[in-house]
């Protein structure tokens, strides 16, 4: 499975706004790009996340169950980004990172690798 952060953000914003058009504006993307990201996520998951009609977008039962998990993951990643931002000025120290296993294996690993290269005197745990 190859889920992306862009897909998760698109899913979360479409769910919040109940609109692909409004989500596209908030994400600074085209409506078709947002639709494509959500479709890719649905394909990866093998699960329909939204019921779409001409005038409405509503979460399916599966979408309702996955939305809190996606939001928590996005919040966790935002906290990691904020923590790294706060530590950019550090010359030395220790950064302790806790993340769900899926995030640790995918997005967090890349962020921490770049952080470690930029800040070799800051230990990572």
JSON list of C-alpha atoms in Angstrom, two decimals:
[
{"chain": "A", "resi": 1, "resn": "UNK", "atom": "CA", "xyz": [0.00, 0.00, 0.00]},
{"chain": "A", "resi": 2, "resn": "UNK", "atom": "CA", "xyz": [1.37, 3.40, -0.96]},
{"chain": "A", "resi": 3, "resn": "UNK", "atom": "CA", "xyz": [-0.69, 6.10, 0.73]},
{"chain": "A", "resi": 4, "resn": "UNK", "atom": "CA", "xyz": [0.52, 9.68, 0.42]},
{"chain": "A", "resi": 5, "resn": "UNK", "atom": "CA", "xyz": [0.27, 12.72, 2.59]},
{"chain": "A", "resi": 6, "resn": "UNK", "atom": "CA", "xyz": [-1.31, 14.68, -0.27]},
{"chain": "A", "resi": 7, "resn": "UNK", "atom": "CA", "xyz": [-4.05, 12.05, -0.55]},
{"chain": "A", "resi": 8, "resn": "UNK", "atom": "CA", "xyz": [-4.74, 12.18, 3.17]},
{"chain": "A", "resi": 9, "resn": "UNK", "atom": "CA", "xyz": [-4.88, 15.97, 3.19]},
{"chain": "A", "resi": 10, "resn": "UNK", "atom": "CA", "xyz": [-7.23, 15.99, 0.21]},
{"chain": "A", "resi": 11, "resn": "UNK", "atom": "CA", "xyz": [-9.47, 13.40, 1.89]},
{"chain": "A", "resi": 12, "resn": "UNK", "atom": "CA", "xyz": [-9.56, 15.36, 5.14]},
{"chain": "A", "resi": 13, "resn": "UNK", "atom": "CA", "xyz": [-10.30, 18.73, 3.51]},
{"chain": "A", "resi": 14, "resn": "UNK", "atom": "CA", "xyz": [-12.99, 17.33, 1.19]},
{"chain": "A", "resi": 15, "resn": "UNK", "atom": "CA", "xyz": [-14.63, 15.70, 4.22]},
{"chain": "A", "resi": 16, "resn": "UNK", "atom": "CA", "xyz": [-14.49, 18.96, 6.19]},
{"chain": "A", "resi": 17, "resn": "UNK", "atom": "CA", "xyz": [-15.81, 21.15, 3.37]},
{"chain": "A", "resi": 18, "resn": "UNK", "atom": "CA", "xyz": [-18.13, 18.56, 1.78]},
{"chain": "A", "resi": 19, "resn": "UNK", "atom": "CA", "xyz": [-16.94, 19.96, -1.54]},
{"chain": "A", "resi": 20, "resn": "UNK", "atom": "CA", "xyz": [-14.19, 19.10, -3.98]},
{"chain": "A", "resi": 21, "resn": "UNK", "atom": "CA", "xyz": [-14.26, 22.68, -5.28]},
{"chain": "A", "resi": 22, "resn": "UNK", "atom": "CA", "xyz": [-13.85, 24.27, -1.83]},
{"chain": "A", "resi": 23, "resn": "UNK", "atom": "CA", "xyz": [-11.19, 21.72, -0.92]},
{"chain": "A", "resi": 24, "resn": "UNK", "atom": "CA", "xyz": [-9.30, 22.56, -4.10]},
{"chain": "A", "resi": 25, "resn": "UNK", "atom": "CA", "xyz": [-9.33, 26.26, -3.22]},
{"chain": "A", "resi": 26, "resn": "UNK", "atom": "CA", "xyz": [-8.06, 25.60, 0.29]},
{"chain": "A", "resi": 27, "resn": "UNK", "atom": "CA", "xyz": [-5.34, 23.26, -0.97]},
{"chain": "A", "resi": 28, "resn": "UNK", "atom": "CA", "xyz": [-4.36, 25.55, -3.86]},
{"chain": "A", "resi": 29, "resn": "UNK", "atom": "CA", "xyz": [-5.02, 22.77, -6.34]},
{"chain": "A", "resi": 30, "resn": "UNK", "atom": "CA", "xyz": [-7.42, 22.27, -9.19]},
{"chain": "A", "resi": 31, "resn": "UNK", "atom": "CA", "xyz": [-10.68, 20.49, -8.52]},
{"chain": "A", "resi": 32, "resn": "UNK", "atom": "CA", "xyz": [-9.61, 17.69, -10.83]},
{"chain": "A", "resi": 33, "resn": "UNK", "atom": "CA", "xyz": [-6.32, 17.27, -8.92]},
{"chain": "A", "resi": 34, "resn": "UNK", "atom": "CA", "xyz": [-8.20, 16.93, -5.62]},
{"chain": "A", "resi": 35, "resn": "UNK", "atom": "CA", "xyz": [-10.63, 14.48, -7.20]},
{"chain": "A", "resi": 36, "resn": "UNK", "atom": "CA", "xyz": [-7.71, 12.46, -8.57]},
{"chain": "A", "resi": 37, "resn": "UNK", "atom": "CA", "xyz": [-5.96, 12.38, -5.16]},
{"chain": "A", "resi": 38, "resn": "UNK", "atom": "CA", "xyz": [-9.12, 11.12, -3.46]},
{"chain": "A", "resi": 39, "resn": "UNK", "atom": "CA", "xyz": [-9.69, 8.55, -6.22]},
{"chain": "A", "resi": 40, "resn": "UNK", "atom": "CA", "xyz": [-6.10, 7.31, -5.85]},
{"chain": "A", "resi": 41, "resn": "UNK", "atom": "CA", "xyz": [-6.60, 6.98, -2.10]},
{"chain": "A", "resi": 42, "resn": "UNK", "atom": "CA", "xyz": [-9.84, 5.07, -2.63]},
{"chain": "A", "resi": 43, "resn": "UNK", "atom": "CA", "xyz": [-8.07, 2.79, -5.11]},
{"chain": "A", "resi": 44, "resn": "UNK", "atom": "CA", "xyz": [-5.18, 2.15, -2.70]},
{"chain": "A", "resi": 45, "resn": "UNK", "atom": "CA", "xyz": [-7.56, 1.38, 0.16]},
{"chain": "A", "resi": 46, "resn": "UNK", "atom": "CA", "xyz": [-10.00, -0.58, -1.99]},
{"chain": "A", "resi": 47, "resn": "UNK", "atom": "CA", "xyz": [-12.74, 1.43, -0.31]},
{"chain": "A", "resi": 48, "resn": "UNK", "atom": "CA", "xyz": [-15.12, 4.13, -1.46]},
{"chain": "A", "resi": 49, "resn": "UNK", "atom": "CA", "xyz": [-14.74, 7.11, 0.91]},
{"chain": "A", "resi": 50, "resn": "UNK", "atom": "CA", "xyz": [-17.36, 9.48, -0.51]},
{"chain": "A", "resi": 51, "resn": "UNK", "atom": "CA", "xyz": [-20.78, 9.29, -2.08]},
{"chain": "A", "resi": 52, "resn": "UNK", "atom": "CA", "xyz": [-20.77, 11.86, -4.85]},
{"chain": "A", "resi": 53, "resn": "UNK", "atom": "CA", "xyz": [-23.79, 13.41, -6.47]},
{"chain": "A", "resi": 54, "resn": "UNK", "atom": "CA", "xyz": [-24.08, 16.43, -8.69]},
{"chain": "A", "resi": 55, "resn": "UNK", "atom": "CA", "xyz": [-24.67, 18.76, -5.75]},
{"chain": "A", "resi": 56, "resn": "UNK", "atom": "CA", "xyz": [-23.39, 16.93, -2.68]},
{"chain": "A", "resi": 57, "resn": "UNK", "atom": "CA", "xyz": [-20.41, 15.03, -1.33]},
{"chain": "A", "resi": 58, "resn": "UNK", "atom": "CA", "xyz": [-20.96, 12.89, 1.75]},
{"chain": "A", "resi": 59, "resn": "UNK", "atom": "CA", "xyz": [-18.75, 10.43, 3.57]},
{"chain": "A", "resi": 60, "resn": "UNK", "atom": "CA", "xyz": [-19.53, 6.75, 3.24]},
{"chain": "A", "resi": 61, "resn": "UNK", "atom": "CA", "xyz": [-19.58, 4.59, 6.36]},
{"chain": "A", "resi": 62, "resn": "UNK", "atom": "CA", "xyz": [-15.99, 3.60, 5.62]},
{"chain": "A", "resi": 63, "resn": "UNK", "atom": "CA", "xyz": [-15.01, 7.23, 5.10]},
{"chain": "A", "resi": 64, "resn": "UNK", "atom": "CA", "xyz": [-16.57, 8.14, 8.44]},
{"chain": "A", "resi": 65, "resn": "UNK", "atom": "CA", "xyz": [-14.56, 5.45, 10.17]},
{"chain": "A", "resi": 66, "resn": "UNK", "atom": "CA", "xyz": [-11.26, 6.38, 8.50]},
{"chain": "A", "resi": 67, "resn": "UNK", "atom": "CA", "xyz": [-11.57, 10.17, 8.83]},
{"chain": "A", "resi": 68, "resn": "UNK", "atom": "CA", "xyz": [-10.61, 10.36, 12.54]},
{"chain": "A", "resi": 69, "resn": "UNK", "atom": "CA", "xyz": [-7.55, 8.20, 11.83]},
{"chain": "A", "resi": 70, "resn": "UNK", "atom": "CA", "xyz": [-6.50, 10.40, 8.92]},
{"chain": "A", "resi": 71, "resn": "UNK", "atom": "CA", "xyz": [-7.00, 13.57, 10.98]},
{"chain": "A", "resi": 72, "resn": "UNK", "atom": "CA", "xyz": [-4.98, 12.15, 13.87]},
{"chain": "A", "resi": 73, "resn": "UNK", "atom": "CA", "xyz": [-2.19, 11.19, 11.47]},
{"chain": "A", "resi": 74, "resn": "UNK", "atom": "CA", "xyz": [-2.17, 14.68, 9.92]},
{"chain": "A", "resi": 75, "resn": "UNK", "atom": "CA", "xyz": [-2.15, 16.25, 13.40]},
{"chain": "A", "resi": 76, "resn": "UNK", "atom": "CA", "xyz": [0.75, 14.01, 14.45]},
{"chain": "A", "resi": 77, "resn": "UNK", "atom": "CA", "xyz": [2.70, 14.97, 11.34]},
{"chain": "A", "resi": 78, "resn": "UNK", "atom": "CA", "xyz": [1.97, 18.67, 11.93]},
{"chain": "A", "resi": 79, "resn": "UNK", "atom": "CA", "xyz": [3.34, 18.33, 15.47]},
{"chain": "A", "resi": 80, "resn": "UNK", "atom": "CA", "xyz": [6.47, 16.65, 14.12]},
{"chain": "A", "resi": 81, "resn": "UNK", "atom": "CA", "xyz": [6.94, 19.49, 11.63]},
{"chain": "A", "resi": 82, "resn": "UNK", "atom": "CA", "xyz": [6.42, 22.10, 14.36]},
{"chain": "A", "resi": 83, "resn": "UNK", "atom": "CA", "xyz": [8.83, 20.30, 16.69]},
{"chain": "A", "resi": 84, "resn": "UNK", "atom": "CA", "xyz": [11.46, 20.12, 13.98]},
{"chain": "A", "resi": 85, "resn": "UNK", "atom": "CA", "xyz": [10.91, 23.79, 13.21]},
{"chain": "A", "resi": 86, "resn": "UNK", "atom": "CA", "xyz": [11.42, 24.66, 16.87]},
{"chain": "A", "resi": 87, "resn": "UNK", "atom": "CA", "xyz": [14.63, 22.65, 16.92]},
{"chain": "A", "resi": 88, "resn": "UNK", "atom": "CA", "xyz": [16.16, 24.14, 13.77]},
{"chain": "A", "resi": 89, "resn": "UNK", "atom": "CA", "xyz": [17.93, 26.75, 15.86]},
{"chain": "A", "resi": 90, "resn": "UNK", "atom": "CA", "xyz": [19.44, 24.14, 18.16]},
{"chain": "A", "resi": 91, "resn": "UNK", "atom": "CA", "xyz": [23.13, 23.43, 17.82]},
{"chain": "A", "resi": 92, "resn": "UNK", "atom": "CA", "xyz": [22.93, 20.27, 19.95]},
{"chain": "A", "resi": 93, "resn": "UNK", "atom": "CA", "xyz": [20.44, 18.31, 22.01]},
{"chain": "A", "resi": 94, "resn": "UNK", "atom": "CA", "xyz": [18.14, 15.34, 21.72]},
{"chain": "A", "resi": 95, "resn": "UNK", "atom": "CA", "xyz": [14.97, 15.10, 19.68]},
{"chain": "A", "resi": 96, "resn": "UNK", "atom": "CA", "xyz": [12.59, 12.37, 20.82]},
{"chain": "A", "resi": 97, "resn": "UNK", "atom": "CA", "xyz": [10.03, 11.37, 18.22]},
{"chain": "A", "resi": 98, "resn": "UNK", "atom": "CA", "xyz": [7.00, 9.19, 18.76]},
{"chain": "A", "resi": 99, "resn": "UNK", "atom": "CA", "xyz": [4.85, 8.26, 15.79]},
{"chain": "A", "resi": 100, "resn": "UNK", "atom": "CA", "xyz": [2.42, 5.53, 14.79]},
{"chain": "A", "resi": 101, "resn": "UNK", "atom": "CA", "xyz": [4.20, 2.65, 13.07]},
{"chain": "A", "resi": 102, "resn": "UNK", "atom": "CA", "xyz": [2.78, 3.39, 9.61]},
{"chain": "A", "resi": 103, "resn": "UNK", "atom": "CA", "xyz": [3.96, 7.00, 9.79]},
{"chain": "A", "resi": 104, "resn": "UNK", "atom": "CA", "xyz": [7.33, 6.01, 11.23]},
{"chain": "A", "resi": 105, "resn": "UNK", "atom": "CA", "xyz": [7.93, 3.67, 8.29]},
{"chain": "A", "resi": 106, "resn": "UNK", "atom": "CA", "xyz": [6.86, 6.16, 5.64]},
{"chain": "A", "resi": 107, "resn": "UNK", "atom": "CA", "xyz": [6.76, 9.92, 6.10]},
{"chain": "A", "resi": 108, "resn": "UNK", "atom": "CA", "xyz": [8.55, 10.35, 9.43]},
{"chain": "A", "resi": 109, "resn": "UNK", "atom": "CA", "xyz": [11.62, 8.40, 8.34]},
{"chain": "A", "resi": 110, "resn": "UNK", "atom": "CA", "xyz": [12.28, 10.82, 5.48]},
{"chain": "A", "resi": 111, "resn": "UNK", "atom": "CA", "xyz": [11.70, 13.91, 7.60]},
{"chain": "A", "resi": 112, "resn": "UNK", "atom": "CA", "xyz": [14.03, 12.62, 10.31]},
{"chain": "A", "resi": 113, "resn": "UNK", "atom": "CA", "xyz": [16.72, 11.63, 7.81]},
{"chain": "A", "resi": 114, "resn": "UNK", "atom": "CA", "xyz": [16.75, 15.17, 6.39]},
{"chain": "A", "resi": 115, "resn": "UNK", "atom": "CA", "xyz": [16.75, 16.62, 9.91]},
{"chain": "A", "resi": 116, "resn": "UNK", "atom": "CA", "xyz": [19.66, 14.41, 10.94]},
{"chain": "A", "resi": 117, "resn": "UNK", "atom": "CA", "xyz": [21.69, 15.47, 7.90]},
{"chain": "A", "resi": 118, "resn": "UNK", "atom": "CA", "xyz": [21.01, 19.14, 8.59]},
{"chain": "A", "resi": 119, "resn": "UNK", "atom": "CA", "xyz": [21.66, 18.82, 12.36]},
{"chain": "A", "resi": 120, "resn": "UNK", "atom": "CA", "xyz": [24.30, 16.15, 12.98]},
{"chain": "A", "resi": 121, "resn": "UNK", "atom": "CA", "xyz": [24.87, 17.30, 16.57]},
{"chain": "A", "resi": 122, "resn": "UNK", "atom": "CA", "xyz": [21.24, 16.76, 17.55]},
{"chain": "A", "resi": 123, "resn": "UNK", "atom": "CA", "xyz": [20.57, 13.19, 18.64]},
{"chain": "A", "resi": 124, "resn": "UNK", "atom": "CA", "xyz": [17.42, 11.40, 17.53]},
{"chain": "A", "resi": 125, "resn": "UNK", "atom": "CA", "xyz": [15.51, 8.91, 19.65]}
]
